[in-house]
Each structure stands twice: as C-alpha cells, then as structure tokens.
Amino acid sequence: MHAHKCIATIVFVLLIIRSVIFFSDATDVGTKCTRSELEALLNFREGLIDPEDRLSSWKGNKCCQWHGIGCDNSTGAVNKIDLHNPYPLSYGHDQPGRYGFWNLSGEIRPSLLKLKSLTYFDLSHNTFNENKVPEFIGFLKNLRYLNLSTAGFSGRIPQSIGNLSHLQYLDVSSNFGSLNVGSLEWLTKIWYLKHLKMTNVDLSQVGPNWSRLLNNLTSLTVLHLRSCRLSTLSPIDLPALSDVDLSMNSFDSKFPDWILNLTSLSSIDLSSCGFYGRVPLSLGELPNLRYLSLAMNNNLTVSCTQLFKGSWPKIEVLDFASNKLHGKIPAAIGNITSLTSLNLFQNNVEGGIPGSIGKLCNLKFLSVSGNNMTGSLPEGVDTCVSNSSMPNLERLWLTNNKLVGRLPEWVGQLGNLEELELDYNQLHGPIPTSLGRLQRLTSLGLGGNKFNGTLPESFGQLSELTNFDVSFNDLTGIVSEAHFLKLSKLTFLHLSSNSLILHLKDDWIPPFQVRNLDLGSCQVGPSFPNWLKTQKNINYLDLSNASISDSIPFWFWDMSFNLSLLNISLNQIHGQLPSLFDVVPFADIDLSSNLFEGPIPLPSVEVELFSLSFNRFSGVIPYNIGKVMPNLIFLSLGSNRLSGGIPSSIGEMVSLLVIDLSNNSLTGYIPSGFGNCVYLKALDLGYNNLSGLIPESFGNLQLLQSLHLDDNNFSGELPSSLKNLSSLETLDLANNKFSGDIPQWLGDSLTTLKILSLRSNSFSGGIPTNFPGLSKLQVLDLALNNFTGMIPTSLGNLTGMSHEQIINQYRFYGFYRGIYYKERLVVNLEGGFLQYTKTLSLVAYMDLSTNNLNGHFPIELTKLIGLVFLNLSRNQIDGSLPDNISNLVQLGSLDLSRNKFSGVIPSSLSSLTFLSRLNMSNNNFTGRIPIGSQMATFGESSFSGNPNLCGPPLRIKCGSNSSDNMSPLPKDDKVDSDEDKWFPLSIGLGFAIGILVPWMIMSIRRPWGETYFKFVESAVHRIERVRTTTTQVIVTELDDHHSLSI
C-alpha cells in the first residue's frame, strides 16, 4: 500500500514537471523568435535613426515583446512590424514635440526578407527623406497590409509591389507629391486588394485608361486617389466600392453620372475636381450614402429646392461649398434627420432659413455663408422629440449674406453651440443677452452688421470664448471690466468701428492674454491704455481713431517686439519716437495722422508696411532706409516736414507697390534707382521742391498706375522711356517747368490714361490730334502753358468724357492688407479749387485755359456729354458758340472768359440744370442774355466786359434793335420799372430752380446726388472752418492751397 502511494506521488510530481516544461516552452514560443529573425530585426534597427531611443526595448532574444513587433501565437514567427508615428504632423497635434519623439528615419535594410511570415508592415508618418521605396518590399510575399504613407519616401513606386498577390491593404500616400508612378499595370496583379490609398502620388503619366485598369480589382472597397494630378476619368465599375476619394484632381468635365451605379457607396469625395453641369438628383436616392463632398468645383449647379426633397436615407455629411447651387432651402430639409453636417458655403442660395431646420436633431455643423440669403432668421424653429431645436448643433455659420431683422431668442438656446458666425449681414436691433448663456461658445462673430444698443454684460460669463468680434456695428455705451469678467481664454478681441467707450480702471488686470486686439474707432483715450502692459502675447494691435491724445509710454516699446501689426493712426498722439523700435520681422506699421515730431524712426528689423504720413516729422529721410527695409511693400511719408534729398537706397526696395513722399520740402533729384522698383503701382512725389529731369529709368515701371510729380521744379522734355508705362492711369506733372511739345507717343502708347494733367508748365506747340487714342481719358488739364493753334476737333472723340459717369468707383492703387494709395485730383476753378478723392471717378474735366489757342469752338466738343468742368478761358478763340452746347447736360462749370467769342449767347444754356459756375466775361458776345432757370443765378461778373450784351444781370437795358430775336423793349417807364422788379425776382426764381431741380434729378441719379450733397456739405464745412478756430488739424488735404475734398 505504501509502495502504491509512493508510485502515485512520483507520477503526480512528474506530471507537474511536465506541465511546467510545456507551458515554459509555450511561453518561449510566444516571446522568442528564431535566431535568423532576431538578427534580421537587429540589422533593420541598425539602419534606422532613432534620436529619442523609441526602440529601446529591442534588446535580448524575446523579440516578440519588443515595441512594434508581433508574432504568431503558435509558431512564434514574426508576422507584424508596426512602427508608425502615432502623432503625424498633418493632424496638428497640440502636444509639441510628440511627433519628433516618435519619429524614425534612416534606411530600410533588406534583412527584412528573412521574415518569411511577415504579413503586416507599417512605417507611416515617419521621415525617410530622400529614400526611395525599397524594391525588395515586393518580395515580402506574405504581406497582407502595407502602409508607407507620408513617410517621406520619394521617387518612383517600385512595380515589384505587384508581386504581393495576397495584399489586401496598400497605402503609399505621399507627403508633398514626392512619389510617382509611371504605370498602374502592376496593380492588376494584386487580386485581393480591398484598400488602395495613393493620396498625393503623381499619377500624371499613367495614361487615360487608369480607371479601366482598376476595374480589375473587383474586391476593392476603398479607393483614395486624392491630389494625384489626374486629368481623365473613365467610368469606374467596382460593385463592392464603398469609399471613393478622387478629390483635388483636374478632370474638368461634366459630373460623372456613372457614380450613381455604385450603390454600395457610403462615402464620395469629388471635391475640387473641376466638374461642371447639373448635380444629379438621384444622388439623394443612393441607399448607403453617408458622406458626400462636391465642394470647390465652382461650376456645379442644382436647385436647392429640388435637391433637398430627395430621401437621403442615411446621409450624415453634405458638402456643396463653392459651387453654383441656387434657389431656396425648402422646408423638406427638416426631413433629412440623419444629417450631421451641411455646408452650402459660397453658392447662390437665396431666401431665408426655414423653421423646419430645428428638426435636424443630429446636426452639428451648418454653413450657408457667402450666399444671397435674404429676409430675417425665423422667429421660431421646429423642435425635435426632445422638445428642443437642433440640440447637438456646435457650429452655425451664416456670414456674408443679406440677412436682416433681429437676432431671434432661439439662437441663445442652442446649448451645445461652440461657434456662432453671423458676420457681414444686415442684422439689426440689440444683441440678445441670452447669448451670454451659451457656455460652450468659443467663437462669436457678429461683426459687419447693424446691431445697436449696448454690449451685453452677460458676455463676460462666456468662459470658453476665444474669438470675440462685434466690429463694424452701431453699438454704443460703456464697456467695463464686467464685460470680460470670465474671458480667461480670449485670444481675439475685435470691437472696432463702433461708438463704444472703454471705461476701464488704470490698474485693471485683464483675465485674458489676447493675440489680436482691434479697438479702432472706439473711445479708448485720452490716455494710452495702461492695462496693455499686462498683455504679453499681442501680435496684432489696432488702436486707430481711438481718441488718444497722449504720448506713447516707455513700457510700450518693451512689448512691441511681438507685434506683426501696429496701427495707431488717426489719433492725436504726440512726442518723439525712439530712433529704433522692435517689431516682428515683416510687420505692418501705421502711425499716420498723428502729431509725432522729430526725426523719422526706423524699425530694428525689416517690415513690409511703413506709413508715417500726416504727422510733423522733420529732418531728412534716413539714408539707409532701403537697407533696413529691403522687402518693404508700402512706404508713405507724405505730409510731414521732411527736407533734404531722397535717399538712393529707396531704389533697393525692389518689392515696393507704393511710394508716397508728397507734401514735404524735399529737394534735389529723383534717384535713378527708382527704376528698380518694377512692381510699383503708385508713385507720389508731388508738392515738394524737387528739380532736374525725369529719370530715363522710369521706363522700367511698367506696372505703374499713378504717377504724381506735380508742384515741384522739374524741367526738360518728357523722356521717351515713359511710353513703356502701359498700365498708367494717372499722369500728373502740373506746376513744374517742363517744356517742349507734347510727344506723339503719349497719345499712342499710354492708352490706359484716365487723368492727364500738364497744367502750369512751359509746354508749347499744338495740342496733338491723336489724343482720341486715350479713349479712357476723363481728365485733361493743359492750362497755363504756351500751346498754340486750334483746338483739335478730335478731342470730341474722347469716349471717356462722352457718357455720364454714373458709377462711383474708388481709385485705390497698391492695395496691401487693407492699406492703399488713394488717388487725388485738383480741379482748378476761379477763386479756388476742389480736390477730389472718393468721387473722382464721377468727374469728367477739360481745362485748356491760359494758352494761345485760336480758331472756333469745335462743335465736336458738344459730344462730350459727360463733361462736368470745361474751361477754355484766356485764349484767342473766336466765333460763336454752337446752339447744341446744351448737349453738355452734366456741365457744372463753364468758363469761356477772356477770349474773342462773338454772336449771341445760345438760349439753350438755360437748360443746363447742373450749371453752377459760368464765366463768359471779356468777350464780344452780343444781344440779350438768356433768362430763366440756371441763367438767373449768375451775377453781373459772369457777363461783364461784353459791351454789346444787355439785360439782367447787367445794368445795360436792351433796346428795340438788339439782335436777340426777342420782343422789343417797351419805352414807357412802367415797363422799365417792371424790368427792374423782374431782375431780383428772376434771381430768386433761378436760385430756387438751381437748388430744387438738381435735387429732384439727383434723387433719381444717386451717384451725382451723392456728389452734389457732398459738395454742399463740404462747402458749408469750409465756411464754418473759416469762422472757427481749431486747436489741431490733422492734414488730410493740401492745406497751403486751401483745397476742398470731395
């Protein structure tokens, strides 16, 4: 018995030992690999560059426990290598350094061929730059999964991958198009392929039949060929296909209707493909479709009313952005209850938002921005089963439409809303305080509307808010600390262009650290805001027109080194600036329209915009300005007190679009280096004391649109190189000492000219007959020269003056980041002049006065029906005026004085209802002065010096023999007294007509009405200015000439 027990015990112990050995062997099989595989992996690792020691676990012989290595549970053979970077840069991960920590580079060694059981190989999102995809990968014949996407490989993808007949998943997507394929024939050998992704791989050489080749891959369910430089598209017939992405190719064809035959599709991305034509309504009947993007094709069209009446049984995402969808959003949109995202950005959608939108319980994103939406937002919207409207909505974008009315209260009840963007509509009324209850709101955009009232204090409770924009509204009232109470995450604050008053304590410490701060046209001053010194991250600062009349504190320059935009223009900030100040490289600096004094300061780094105009800076322009800012794009130093010469280093700023040095006291010559600034659009050196010749190098400025050299001491003839300025629209050389004839090439070559002013020079000879080549010319000023001969009849063919200017288009040149050069024109009138800027495009002006012109008044000039100002005074012109001078229906000023005109004054002049200035004095006109309408508004000085003229307003009474084709004058005293009474009466009536008739006409013709009322307003302002002593004037026009701007 005892012996049996001993035997049983021995057997039991042996069984335990056997089990331990068995499980130990099994564990070794699961963790150890063969020596051959171990050596292969270690050799593979030696070829890798692993700066952060990501593969530190690759030690010992238990390779199946190494990071990224997988083995077969039964054989222990290595079957998986997964070394993808889980933090790809393209995902924009918010943890800095993660990508670099996980990144691998180096070379892929062929020792991997020893891994006979390898089925899974993933090196995606690493950086194997300059390496080609290894040819030997095509001999890992058991691979079923291969992912080399965005790993930095370059060159041609090897055709040997076609040997991987068991492959089911292939992703060779490229980073920046650095991979290419010559043919897709090799793909047809991979029979079992289900997933094919080749995003950013250059397939431009694969030929037109690429899609027919892919039709052989009958198991394919996913096809991604995004941005592959494809240009042809034949029908794809893959019945198992569920996900297709052909976006960002250039097919430039009609929408492919064959897509409707692929009923297994759940995801379609055909965005940015150049498709055009009608979107088939049958897309809404695809039974499995969940995702559809046709965005940015630009020319796809369909009626929204019809499109959204489809059933769309499973759709979740619809993206039609940047196309030509039209019509209204129908109430049927509320039936597409599976919808989570609807993007109709930048189409032609009209109408309003239907109330049924509230039934979209799963909707998270809605964008109808950039359309023609009109009407108001619905007062109420439908609700879901949960008795709330759009309970999951996170982003609502309705910017750049024409929505009107008030903002309804239901918007403030969208509890999950994170982004509310309603900028640039016509919404009005107070901003609802209920918006302050949207506790998840991160972005609030209400700018560019007509909201009025005060800013709700409840906004101070939006603790998640990062972007806050209520700029360009009609808001009033005080903004206090309460408005920012919990805004600790705020980074963008835009309150500009309102009438808000910032009432913040000097010792206030904001809870936020903003990057963009725009308080332009808010009342921030008079003191410079002290709380700004707490802001350490400001990159964009706009305090323009903020009522600041302080000096800039010293601490400000300690924070300026972060600024990429500094705009403190249109204030009364005074004092001197540091000779050097810090900003971010390539920043924009606008200090214009202040009271700064002292020398011109320079930034410590190069900037792109530098505007210091309309200040009191003095001294010379720094000689090294061009070396400090060689990449400057916009330079404006006009209207200061600068003296000395123009530095030649400005010619080194070869990227300049605008140079404005006008209205200073600069002397010397123009540096020839200006000809290096070949991108220049506007050059204004007017109102200085410059002299010499126009440099020949100006002929290099072929993009120049506006050239002002007026009011200097330039001399000589016009250089022939100017004929190269084929883009020139304004040539202003007035008030200089130029001489010689007007060259023939001016009329032949400068065909884009709209303004030509050669006023007050010493030009001579005849007026060229080829000026009609200047078909766009609206302003011709040749006054105060020595021109002789007759007025060319061809001037009647200046088509730019032959039609009424009814559309006001601001003439701005060199537009750069919201800053531009504003074109200007001085119109000289007797007793003063007008300076036009904003309404310049409405002016048609011809001044040939004070020359030695002779001959008759060309009847052809009466074809210039758009003329507003015509001045032929102080010449030797004779003959009578044509009767049809009344064709010049837009004429507001006519000066024919000091000539030799004769004959009667045409009675038709009285029909010129816009005529407000008339001077016909010192001629030989005869007969009775026409009466009635506008003629009754002119005084005696308009007709004096014509000894044979009679009738009001002259004191000379007309006799019975006056050649005026009117009734003879009665001889009794009663009639004389009636005439004496009629004169003041006619003046009164004429004045009434002169005011009321233009008012009635201009009410219909709005552009001229706008000009008229601006003129009256400016004239009244000018009178008031004479009577008022001002404490400070920010110079906006040419003060020393007493100009009047319109």
Tab-separated table of C-alpha atoms in Angstrom, residues 134-454:
chain	number	residue	atom	x	y	z
A	134	PRO	CA	12.827	49.737	-51.359
A	135	GLU	CA	12.457	47.359	-54.296
A	136	PHE	CA	12.785	44.324	-52.011
A	137	ILE	CA	9.449	45.097	-50.297
A	138	GLY	CA	7.824	43.479	-53.340
A	139	PHE	CA	9.376	40.177	-52.265
A	140	LEU	CA	7.769	40.028	-48.825
A	141	LYS	CA	5.266	37.731	-50.456
A	142	ASN	CA	3.048	37.064	-47.458
A	143	LEU	CA	2.244	40.723	-46.819
A	144	ARG	CA	-1.427	41.482	-46.446
A	145	TYR	CA	-1.057	45.009	-45.001
A	146	LEU	CA	1.484	47.569	-46.269
A	147	ASN	CA	1.408	51.214	-45.116
A	148	LEU	CA	4.239	53.532	-46.141
A	149	SER	CA	2.090	56.680	-46.221
A	150	THR	CA	3.528	60.151	-45.583
A	151	ALA	CA	6.841	58.680	-44.508
A	152	GLY	CA	8.997	60.963	-46.655
A	153	PHE	CA	9.758	58.449	-49.413
A	154	SER	CA	10.443	59.889	-52.853
A	155	GLY	CA	10.928	58.722	-56.404
A	156	ARG	CA	9.039	56.049	-58.329
A	157	ILE	CA	6.993	53.432	-56.522
A	158	PRO	CA	8.527	50.056	-57.500
A	159	GLN	CA	6.412	47.804	-59.692
A	160	SER	CA	7.629	44.856	-57.644
A	161	ILE	CA	4.838	45.637	-55.178
A	162	GLY	CA	2.634	43.979	-57.797
A	163	ASN	CA	4.168	40.654	-56.662
A	164	LEU	CA	2.349	40.918	-53.333
A	165	SER	CA	-0.575	38.837	-54.522
A	166	HIS	CA	-2.001	38.403	-51.008
A	167	LEU	CA	-2.025	42.119	-50.255
A	168	GLN	CA	-5.375	43.477	-49.084
A	169	TYR	CA	-4.358	46.937	-47.794
A	170	LEU	CA	-1.943	49.272	-49.610
A	171	ASP	CA	-1.297	52.883	-48.600
A	172	VAL	CA	1.603	54.669	-50.297
A	173	SER	CA	0.244	58.188	-49.921
A	174	SER	CA	2.912	60.852	-50.291
A	175	ASN	CA	3.770	63.943	-48.263
A	176	PHE	CA	4.155	66.555	-50.968
A	177	GLY	CA	3.815	64.708	-54.246
A	178	SER	CA	7.333	63.324	-53.967
A	179	LEU	CA	6.268	59.852	-55.114
A	180	ASN	CA	5.227	58.994	-58.643
A	181	VAL	CA	4.011	56.087	-60.745
A	182	GLY	CA	4.630	55.513	-64.449
A	183	SER	CA	2.020	52.810	-64.952
A	184	LEU	CA	-0.686	51.078	-62.916
A	185	GLU	CA	-0.395	47.729	-64.694
A	186	TRP	CA	1.315	46.163	-61.672
A	187	LEU	CA	-1.749	46.849	-59.526
A	188	THR	CA	-3.859	44.459	-61.593
A	189	LYS	CA	-1.873	41.517	-60.169
A	190	ILE	CA	-2.984	42.203	-56.599
A	191	TRP	CA	-6.271	40.329	-56.920
A	192	TYR	CA	-7.368	40.515	-53.297
A	193	LEU	CA	-6.716	44.230	-52.767
A	194	LYS	CA	-9.527	45.889	-50.794
A	195	HIS	CA	-7.984	49.220	-49.730
A	196	LEU	CA	-5.921	51.357	-52.124
A	197	LYS	CA	-4.712	54.782	-50.997
A	198	MET	CA	-2.305	56.817	-53.122
A	199	THR	CA	-3.036	60.393	-51.988
A	200	ASN	CA	-0.551	62.957	-53.370
A	201	VAL	CA	1.185	60.405	-55.575
A	202	ASP	CA	1.895	61.821	-59.028
A	203	LEU	CA	-0.144	59.731	-61.492
A	204	SER	CA	0.060	62.169	-64.385
A	205	GLN	CA	1.946	59.621	-66.514
A	206	VAL	CA	-0.379	56.631	-66.077
A	207	GLY	CA	-2.397	57.362	-69.232
A	208	PRO	CA	-6.125	57.822	-69.840
A	209	ASN	CA	-7.119	54.214	-69.119
A	210	TRP	CA	-6.099	54.113	-65.469
A	211	SER	CA	-9.674	53.680	-64.227
A	212	ARG	CA	-10.269	50.730	-66.582
A	213	LEU	CA	-7.211	49.013	-65.127
A	214	LEU	CA	-8.539	49.475	-61.615
A	215	ASN	CA	-11.818	47.834	-62.654
A	216	ASN	CA	-9.906	44.535	-62.494
A	217	LEU	CA	-9.635	44.902	-58.702
A	218	THR	CA	-13.103	43.512	-58.088
A	219	SER	CA	-12.631	43.227	-54.310
A	220	LEU	CA	-11.766	46.909	-53.910
A	221	THR	CA	-13.874	48.685	-51.284
A	222	VAL	CA	-11.747	51.797	-50.644
A	223	LEU	CA	-10.135	53.921	-53.375
A	224	HIS	CA	-8.311	57.139	-52.430
A	225	LEU	CA	-6.540	58.954	-55.281
A	226	ARG	CA	-6.694	62.456	-53.843
A	227	SER	CA	-4.480	65.098	-55.482
A	228	CYS	CA	-2.795	62.742	-57.951
A	229	ARG	CA	-2.610	65.118	-60.946
A	230	LEU	CA	-5.123	63.039	-62.860
A	231	SER	CA	-6.845	64.694	-65.810
A	232	THR	CA	-9.026	61.956	-67.326
A	233	LEU	CA	-11.798	59.916	-65.771
A	234	SER	CA	-13.475	56.894	-67.366
A	235	PRO	CA	-16.327	55.021	-65.699
A	236	ILE	CA	-15.350	53.028	-62.620
A	237	ASP	CA	-17.198	49.726	-62.279
A	238	LEU	CA	-16.379	48.263	-58.879
A	239	PRO	CA	-19.584	46.943	-57.336
A	240	ALA	CA	-18.045	46.457	-53.865
A	241	LEU	CA	-16.699	50.016	-53.673
A	242	SER	CA	-17.917	51.817	-50.567
A	243	ASP	CA	-15.438	54.713	-50.237
A	244	VAL	CA	-14.100	56.743	-53.172
A	245	ASP	CA	-11.945	59.890	-52.961
A	246	LEU	CA	-10.855	61.438	-56.259
A	247	SER	CA	-10.712	64.976	-54.936
A	248	MET	CA	-8.226	67.682	-55.970
A	249	ASN	CA	-7.631	66.402	-59.474
A	250	SER	CA	-8.283	68.344	-62.681
A	251	PHE	CA	-10.868	66.373	-64.618
A	252	ASP	CA	-12.616	69.490	-65.980
A	253	SER	CA	-15.612	67.537	-67.213
A	254	LYS	CA	-19.314	67.116	-66.578
A	255	PHE	CA	-20.335	65.418	-63.377
A	256	PRO	CA	-19.776	61.629	-63.783
A	257	ASP	CA	-23.266	60.086	-63.801
A	258	TRP	CA	-21.824	56.563	-63.573
A	259	ILE	CA	-21.249	57.205	-59.881
A	260	LEU	CA	-24.984	56.563	-59.449
A	261	ASN	CA	-24.474	52.910	-60.432
A	262	LEU	CA	-22.196	52.237	-57.444
A	263	THR	CA	-24.954	51.552	-54.962
A	264	SER	CA	-22.583	50.269	-52.268
A	265	LEU	CA	-21.007	53.674	-51.864
A	266	SER	CA	-21.164	55.138	-48.381
A	267	SER	CA	-18.566	57.889	-48.902
A	268	ILE	CA	-17.961	60.046	-52.011
A	269	ASP	CA	-15.395	62.844	-52.162
A	270	LEU	CA	-15.235	64.530	-55.558
A	271	SER	CA	-14.299	67.995	-54.289
A	272	SER	CA	-12.015	70.320	-56.278
A	273	CYS	CA	-12.175	68.246	-59.444
A	274	GLY	CA	-13.281	70.878	-61.940
A	275	PHE	CA	-16.630	69.195	-62.515
A	276	TYR	CA	-19.392	71.304	-64.010
A	277	GLY	CA	-23.012	70.938	-65.019
A	278	ARG	CA	-26.025	69.728	-63.118
A	279	VAL	CA	-25.762	67.695	-59.927
A	280	PRO	CA	-27.952	64.600	-60.452
A	281	LEU	CA	-30.879	64.498	-58.054
A	282	SER	CA	-30.536	60.699	-57.914
A	283	LEU	CA	-27.619	61.109	-55.529
A	284	GLY	CA	-30.239	61.561	-52.848
A	285	GLU	CA	-31.503	58.027	-53.506
A	286	LEU	CA	-28.223	56.123	-53.019
A	287	PRO	CA	-29.235	53.713	-50.256
A	288	ASN	CA	-25.950	53.544	-48.320
A	289	LEU	CA	-24.546	57.036	-48.809
A	290	ARG	CA	-23.407	58.703	-45.581
A	291	TYR	CA	-20.786	61.204	-46.800
A	292	LEU	CA	-20.893	63.361	-49.956
A	293	SER	CA	-18.491	66.191	-50.785
A	294	LEU	CA	-18.696	68.040	-54.093
A	295	ALA	CA	-17.121	71.187	-52.658
A	296	MET	CA	-14.991	73.670	-54.592
A	297	ASN	CA	-15.897	72.517	-58.075
A	298	ASN	CA	-17.122	76.086	-58.621
A	299	ASN	CA	-19.465	75.312	-61.515
A	300	LEU	CA	-21.799	72.584	-60.316
A	301	THR	CA	-25.392	73.709	-60.200
A	302	VAL	CA	-28.744	72.433	-58.957
A	303	SER	CA	-31.826	73.855	-57.314
A	304	CYS	CA	-31.726	73.509	-53.538
A	305	THR	CA	-35.498	73.215	-53.555
A	306	GLN	CA	-35.267	70.020	-55.613
A	307	LEU	CA	-32.019	68.689	-54.153
A	308	PHE	CA	-33.199	68.580	-50.560
A	309	LYS	CA	-36.513	66.966	-51.421
A	310	GLY	CA	-34.614	63.715	-52.017
A	311	SER	CA	-34.896	60.956	-49.430
A	312	TRP	CA	-31.166	60.835	-48.486
A	313	PRO	CA	-31.897	57.797	-46.301
A	314	LYS	CA	-28.568	57.526	-44.433
A	315	ILE	CA	-26.774	60.759	-45.271
A	316	GLU	CA	-24.755	62.376	-42.494
A	317	VAL	CA	-22.470	64.860	-44.285
A	318	LEU	CA	-23.382	67.020	-47.308
A	319	ASP	CA	-20.739	69.450	-48.568
A	320	PHE	CA	-21.561	71.574	-51.622
A	321	ALA	CA	-19.330	74.541	-50.733
A	322	SER	CA	-18.074	76.844	-53.520
A	323	ASN	CA	-20.400	75.892	-56.338
A	324	LYS	CA	-23.430	77.450	-58.018
A	325	LEU	CA	-26.338	75.935	-56.153
A	326	HIS	CA	-29.343	78.205	-56.337
A	327	GLY	CA	-32.889	78.582	-55.144
A	328	LYS	CA	-34.254	78.430	-51.638
A	329	ILE	CA	-33.661	75.899	-48.881
A	330	PRO	CA	-37.009	74.098	-48.697
A	331	ALA	CA	-38.887	73.109	-45.580
A	332	ALA	CA	-38.220	69.498	-46.642
A	333	ILE	CA	-34.665	69.905	-45.313
A	334	GLY	CA	-36.129	69.093	-41.915
A	335	ASN	CA	-36.871	65.528	-43.084
A	336	ILE	CA	-33.185	64.620	-43.551
A	337	THR	CA	-32.924	63.764	-39.881
A	338	SER	CA	-29.668	61.766	-40.127
A	339	LEU	CA	-27.786	64.887	-41.235
A	340	THR	CA	-24.874	65.923	-39.006
A	341	SER	CA	-23.142	68.436	-41.321
A	342	LEU	CA	-24.488	70.675	-44.100
A	343	ASN	CA	-22.097	73.020	-45.938
A	344	LEU	CA	-23.515	75.368	-48.581
A	345	PHE	CA	-20.752	77.960	-48.278
A	346	GLN	CA	-20.292	80.313	-51.254
A	347	ASN	CA	-23.138	79.414	-53.578
A	348	ASN	CA	-26.140	81.361	-54.883
A	349	VAL	CA	-28.652	80.195	-52.310
A	350	GLU	CA	-31.497	82.648	-51.788
A	351	GLY	CA	-34.365	83.156	-49.395
A	352	GLY	CA	-34.219	82.527	-45.692
A	353	ILE	CA	-33.567	79.725	-43.222
A	354	PRO	CA	-36.709	77.567	-42.891
A	355	GLY	CA	-38.037	76.929	-39.412
A	356	SER	CA	-38.003	73.183	-40.129
A	357	ILE	CA	-34.222	73.277	-39.697
A	358	GLY	CA	-34.908	72.825	-35.997
A	359	LYS	CA	-35.935	69.197	-36.576
A	360	LEU	CA	-32.373	68.213	-37.518
A	361	CYS	CA	-31.654	66.687	-34.140
A	362	ASN	CA	-28.250	65.276	-35.153
A	363	LEU	CA	-26.985	68.398	-36.909
A	364	LYS	CA	-23.627	69.584	-35.615
A	365	PHE	CA	-22.467	71.909	-38.395
A	366	LEU	CA	-24.469	74.280	-40.618
A	367	SER	CA	-22.839	76.759	-43.020
A	368	VAL	CA	-24.729	78.906	-45.500
A	369	SER	CA	-22.068	81.632	-45.505
A	370	GLY	CA	-21.287	83.596	-48.652
A	371	ASN	CA	-24.682	83.311	-50.342
A	372	ASN	CA	-27.585	85.618	-51.196
A	373	MET	CA	-29.721	84.765	-48.202
A	374	THR	CA	-32.304	87.453	-47.572
A	375	GLY	CA	-35.074	88.040	-45.128
A	376	SER	CA	-34.804	87.520	-41.412
A	377	LEU	CA	-33.997	84.486	-39.336
A	378	PRO	CA	-37.222	82.693	-38.351
A	379	GLU	CA	-38.730	83.901	-35.096
A	380	GLY	CA	-39.252	80.280	-34.105
A	381	VAL	CA	-37.961	76.919	-35.315
A	382	ASP	CA	-39.380	73.412	-35.108
A	383	THR	CA	-38.263	71.136	-32.325
A	384	CYS	CA	-37.026	67.590	-32.029
A	385	VAL	CA	-38.556	64.809	-29.984
A	386	SER	CA	-36.574	66.136	-27.040
A	387	ASN	CA	-38.616	69.339	-27.345
A	388	SER	CA	-35.516	71.357	-28.236
A	389	SER	CA	-34.239	72.699	-31.544
A	390	MET	CA	-31.006	71.359	-33.019
A	391	PRO	CA	-29.789	70.184	-29.589
A	392	ASN	CA	-26.447	68.965	-30.996
A	393	LEU	CA	-25.586	71.986	-33.134
A	394	GLU	CA	-21.987	73.039	-32.496
A	395	ARG	CA	-21.186	75.402	-35.375
A	396	LEU	CA	-23.586	77.846	-37.077
A	397	TRP	CA	-22.045	79.887	-39.908
A	398	LEU	CA	-24.232	82.399	-41.780
A	399	THR	CA	-21.648	85.085	-42.642
A	400	ASN	CA	-21.609	87.260	-45.784
A	401	ASN	CA	-25.279	87.207	-46.654
A	402	LYS	CA	-28.057	89.798	-46.684
A	403	LEU	CA	-29.962	88.637	-43.648
A	404	VAL	CA	-31.978	91.365	-41.967
A	405	GLY	CA	-34.045	91.754	-38.845
A	406	ARG	CA	-33.296	90.968	-35.249
A	407	LEU	CA	-31.424	88.008	-33.867
A	408	PRO	CA	-34.121	85.643	-32.522
A	409	GLU	CA	-34.037	84.313	-28.995
A	410	TRP	CA	-33.840	80.628	-30.031
A	411	VAL	CA	-30.207	81.205	-31.072
A	412	GLY	CA	-29.418	81.813	-27.414
A	413	GLN	CA	-30.961	78.411	-26.559
A	414	LEU	CA	-28.574	76.303	-28.651
A	415	GLY	CA	-26.911	74.861	-25.576
A	416	ASN	CA	-24.121	72.958	-27.356
A	417	LEU	CA	-23.169	75.800	-29.698
A	418	GLU	CA	-19.428	76.398	-29.912
A	419	GLU	CA	-19.162	78.722	-32.939
A	420	LEU	CA	-21.715	81.376	-33.925
A	421	GLU	CA	-20.628	83.281	-37.051
A	422	LEU	CA	-23.094	85.888	-38.342
A	423	ASP	CA	-20.606	88.471	-39.631
A	424	TYR	CA	-21.366	90.766	-42.560
A	425	ASN	CA	-25.127	90.685	-42.807
A	426	GLN	CA	-27.645	93.435	-42.158
A	427	LEU	CA	-28.937	92.234	-38.821
A	428	HIS	CA	-30.044	94.995	-36.501
A	429	GLY	CA	-31.510	95.647	-33.117
A	430	PRO	CA	-29.936	94.910	-29.760
A	431	ILE	CA	-27.759	91.859	-29.273
A	432	PRO	CA	-29.746	89.360	-27.171
A	433	THR	CA	-28.401	88.949	-23.664
A	434	SER	CA	-29.302	85.243	-23.928
A	435	LEU	CA	-26.152	84.699	-25.993
A	436	GLY	CA	-24.295	85.072	-22.719
A	437	ARG	CA	-25.784	81.749	-21.620
A	438	LEU	CA	-24.067	79.757	-24.371
A	439	GLN	CA	-21.448	78.397	-22.003
A	440	ARG	CA	-19.665	76.250	-24.620
A	441	LEU	CA	-19.226	79.126	-27.056
A	442	THR	CA	-15.631	79.506	-28.256
A	443	SER	CA	-16.166	81.874	-31.203
A	444	LEU	CA	-18.720	84.684	-31.509
A	445	GLY	CA	-18.721	86.630	-34.787
A	446	LEU	CA	-21.289	89.410	-35.090
A	447	GLY	CA	-19.144	91.924	-36.984
A	448	GLY	CA	-20.257	93.876	-40.031
A	449	ASN	CA	-23.928	94.184	-39.130
A	450	LYS	CA	-26.164	96.976	-37.836
A	451	PHE	CA	-26.566	95.867	-34.254
A	452	ASN	CA	-27.265	98.777	-31.950
A	453	GLY	CA	-27.683	99.368	-28.275
A	454	THR	CA	-25.118	98.368	-25.704
